[in-house]
């Protein structure tokens, strides 16, 4: 079983928000978790898959975290 979290963002967006539950799922099953970032530019959608997305869990009481979209996209790869 794989966990695929899809986040669509308009071209030029600077951040993407992930919930604490999404991050914890990625940390608990890193080999089975794929963060799919889809950049939307008009009629064009460009997906990038980011594996092993997270290094640590959010602090207690945190509901969501904003990540730098450019940094995540640079770590991603085109789906095969």
Coordinates of N, CA and C in Angstrom, one line a residue:
X1 N 0.8 -1.2 0.0 CA 0.0 0.0 0.0 C 0.9 1.2 0.0
X2 N 0.6 2.2 -0.8 CA 1.3 3.5 -0.9 C 0.3 4.6 -0.4
X3 N 0.9 5.6 0.2 CA 0.2 6.8 0.6 C 0.6 7.9 -0.4
X4 N -0.3 8.5 -1.1 CA 0.0 9.6 -2.1 C -0.8 10.8 -1.6
X5 N 0.0 11.8 -1.2 CA -0.6 13.1 -0.8 C -0.4 14.1 -2.0
X6 N -1.5 14.6 -2.6 CA -1.5 15.4 -3.7 C -1.8 16.9 -3.3
X7 N -0.9 17.8 -3.7 CA -1.1 19.2 -3.4 C -0.9 20.0 -4.7
X8 N -2.0 20.6 -5.1 CA -1.9 21.5 -6.3 C -1.7 22.9 -5.9
X9 N -0.8 23.6 -6.7 CA -0.4 25.0 -6.4 C -0.4 25.7 -7.7
X10 N -0.8 26.9 -7.7 CA -0.7 27.8 -8.9 C 0.7 28.1 -9.2
X11 N 1.1 28.2 -10.5 CA 2.5 28.6 -10.9 C 2.8 29.9 -10.2
X12 N 4.0 29.9 -9.6 CA 4.5 31.1 -8.9 C 4.2 31.1 -7.4
X13 N 3.5 30.2 -6.9 CA 3.2 30.1 -5.5 C 4.5 29.9 -4.7
X14 N 4.6 30.4 -3.5 CA 5.8 30.3 -2.8 C 5.8 29.2 -1.7
X15 N 4.6 28.8 -1.2 CA 4.5 27.9 -0.2 C 3.5 26.8 -0.5
X16 N 3.6 25.7 0.3 CA 2.6 24.7 0.3 C 2.4 24.3 1.7
X17 N 1.1 24.1 2.1 CA 0.8 23.7 3.5 C 0.4 22.3 3.6
X18 N 1.1 21.6 4.6 CA 0.8 20.3 5.0 C 0.3 20.2 6.4
X19 N -0.7 19.3 6.6 CA -1.2 19.2 8.0 C -0.3 18.3 8.8
X20 N -0.5 18.3 10.1 CA 0.3 17.5 11.0 C 0.1 16.0 10.7
X21 N -1.1 15.6 10.4 CA -1.4 14.2 10.1 C -0.7 13.8 8.8
X22 N -0.6 14.6 7.8 CA 0.1 14.3 6.6 C 1.6 14.1 6.8
X23 N 2.1 15.0 7.6 CA 3.6 14.9 8.0 C 3.8 13.6 8.8
X24 N 3.0 13.3 9.8 CA 3.2 12.1 10.6 C 3.1 10.9 9.8
X25 N 2.2 10.8 8.8 CA 2.1 9.7 7.9 C 3.3 9.5 7.1
X26 N 3.9 10.6 6.6 CA 5.2 10.5 5.9 C 6.3 10.1 6.7
X27 N 6.3 10.4 8.0 CA 7.4 10.0 8.9 C 7.2 8.6 9.3
X28 N 6.0 8.1 9.5 CA 5.7 6.7 10.0 C 5.9 5.7 8.9
X29 N 5.7 6.1 7.6 CA 5.8 5.2 6.5 C 6.6 5.8 5.4
X30 N 7.8 6.2 5.6 CA 8.6 7.0 4.6 C 8.8 6.3 3.3
X31 N 8.9 5.0 3.3 CA 9.2 4.2 2.1 C 7.9 4.1 1.3
X32 N 6.7 4.3 1.9 CA 5.4 4.2 1.2 C 4.7 5.5 1.0
X33 N 5.3 6.6 1.3 CA 4.7 7.9 1.2 C 5.3 8.7 0.1
X34 N 4.4 9.3 -0.7 CA 4.9 10.1 -1.8 C 4.1 11.4 -1.7
X35 N 4.8 12.5 -1.7 CA 4.2 13.8 -1.8 C 4.2 14.3 -3.2
X36 N 3.0 14.4 -3.8 CA 2.8 14.7 -5.2 C 2.5 16.2 -5.3
X37 N 3.4 17.0 -5.8 CA 3.2 18.5 -5.9 C 2.9 18.7 -7.4
X38 N 1.7 19.4 -7.6 CA 1.3 19.6 -9.0 C 1.2 21.1 -9.2
X39 N 2.1 21.6 -10.1 CA 2.1 23.1 -10.4 C 1.1 23.3 -11.6
X40 N 0.2 24.2 -11.3 CA -0.9 24.5 -12.3 C -0.6 25.8 -13.0
X41 N -0.4 25.8 -14.3 CA -0.2 27.0 -15.1 C -1.2 27.0 -16.2
X42 N -2.3 27.7 -16.0 CA -3.3 27.7 -17.1 C -3.9 26.3 -17.3
X43 N -3.8 25.8 -18.5 CA -4.3 24.4 -18.8 C -3.2 23.3 -18.5
X44 N -2.0 23.7 -18.1 CA -0.9 22.8 -18.0 C -0.7 22.5 -16.5
X45 N -0.6 21.2 -16.2 CA -0.3 20.7 -14.9 C 1.0 19.9 -14.9
X46 N 1.9 20.3 -14.0 CA 3.2 19.6 -14.0 C 3.4 19.0 -12.6
X47 N 3.4 17.6 -12.6 CA 3.5 16.9 -11.3 C 5.0 16.7 -11.0
X48 N 5.3 16.7 -9.7 CA 6.7 16.3 -9.2 C 6.4 15.4 -8.0
X49 N 7.1 14.3 -7.9 CA 7.0 13.4 -6.7 C 8.2 13.6 -5.8
X50 N 7.9 13.9 -4.5 CA 8.9 14.1 -3.5 C 8.8 12.9 -2.5
X51 N 9.9 12.2 -2.4 CA 10.0 11.0 -1.5 C 10.8 11.4 -0.3
X52 N 10.6 10.8 0.8 CA 11.3 11.1 2.1 C 11.3 12.6 2.4
X53 N 10.1 13.1 2.4 CA 9.8 14.5 2.5 C 10.2 15.2 3.8
X54 N 10.1 14.5 4.9 CA 10.1 15.1 6.2 C 11.3 14.6 7.1
X55 N 11.9 15.4 7.9 CA 12.9 15.0 8.8 C 12.5 14.9 10.2
X56 N 11.5 15.7 10.7 CA 11.1 15.6 12.1 C 9.6 15.9 12.2
X57 N 9.0 15.5 13.2 CA 7.5 15.8 13.4 C 7.3 17.2 13.9
X58 N 6.2 17.8 13.6 CA 5.9 19.1 14.1 C 5.8 19.1 15.7
X59 N 6.0 20.3 16.2 CA 5.9 20.4 17.7 C 4.5 20.2 18.1
X60 N 4.3 19.9 19.4 CA 3.0 19.7 20.0 C 2.2 20.9 19.8
X61 N 0.9 20.7 19.4 CA 0.0 21.8 19.2 C 0.0 22.4 17.8
X62 N 0.9 22.0 17.0 CA 1.0 22.5 15.6 C -0.1 21.8 14.8
X63 N -0.8 22.5 14.0 CA -1.9 22.0 13.2 C -1.4 21.8 11.8
X64 N -0.6 22.7 11.3 CA -0.1 22.6 9.9 C 1.2 23.3 9.8
X65 N 2.0 23.0 8.7 CA 3.3 23.6 8.5 C 3.3 24.1 7.0
X66 N 3.9 25.3 6.8 CA 4.1 25.8 5.5 C 5.5 25.5 5.1
X67 N 5.7 24.9 3.9 CA 7.0 24.6 3.3 C 7.3 25.4 2.1
X68 N 8.5 25.7 1.9 CA 9.0 26.4 0.7 C 8.8 25.5 -0.5
X69 N 7.9 26.0 -1.4 CA 7.6 25.2 -2.6 C 8.8 24.9 -3.5
X70 N 9.5 26.0 -3.7 CA 10.7 25.8 -4.6 C 11.7 24.7 -4.1
X71 N 11.9 24.7 -2.8 CA 12.8 23.7 -2.2 C 12.3 22.3 -2.4
X72 N 11.0 22.1 -2.1 CA 10.4 20.8 -2.3 C 10.4 20.4 -3.8
X73 N 10.1 21.3 -4.7 CA 10.1 21.0 -6.1 C 11.5 20.6 -6.6
X74 N 12.5 21.2 -6.1 CA 13.9 20.9 -6.4 C 14.3 19.5 -6.0
X75 N 13.7 19.0 -4.9 CA 14.0 17.7 -4.4 C 13.2 16.6 -5.1
X76 N 12.2 17.0 -5.9 CA 11.3 16.1 -6.5 C 11.8 15.6 -7.8
X77 N 11.0 14.6 -8.4 CA 11.3 14.0 -9.6 C 10.0 13.9 -10.4
X78 N 10.1 13.8 -11.7 CA 9.0 13.6 -12.6 C 8.5 12.2 -12.4
X79 N 7.2 12.0 -12.4 CA 6.6 10.6 -12.3 C 7.1 9.8 -13.4
X80 N 7.3 8.5 -13.1 CA 7.8 7.6 -14.2 C 6.7 6.6 -14.6

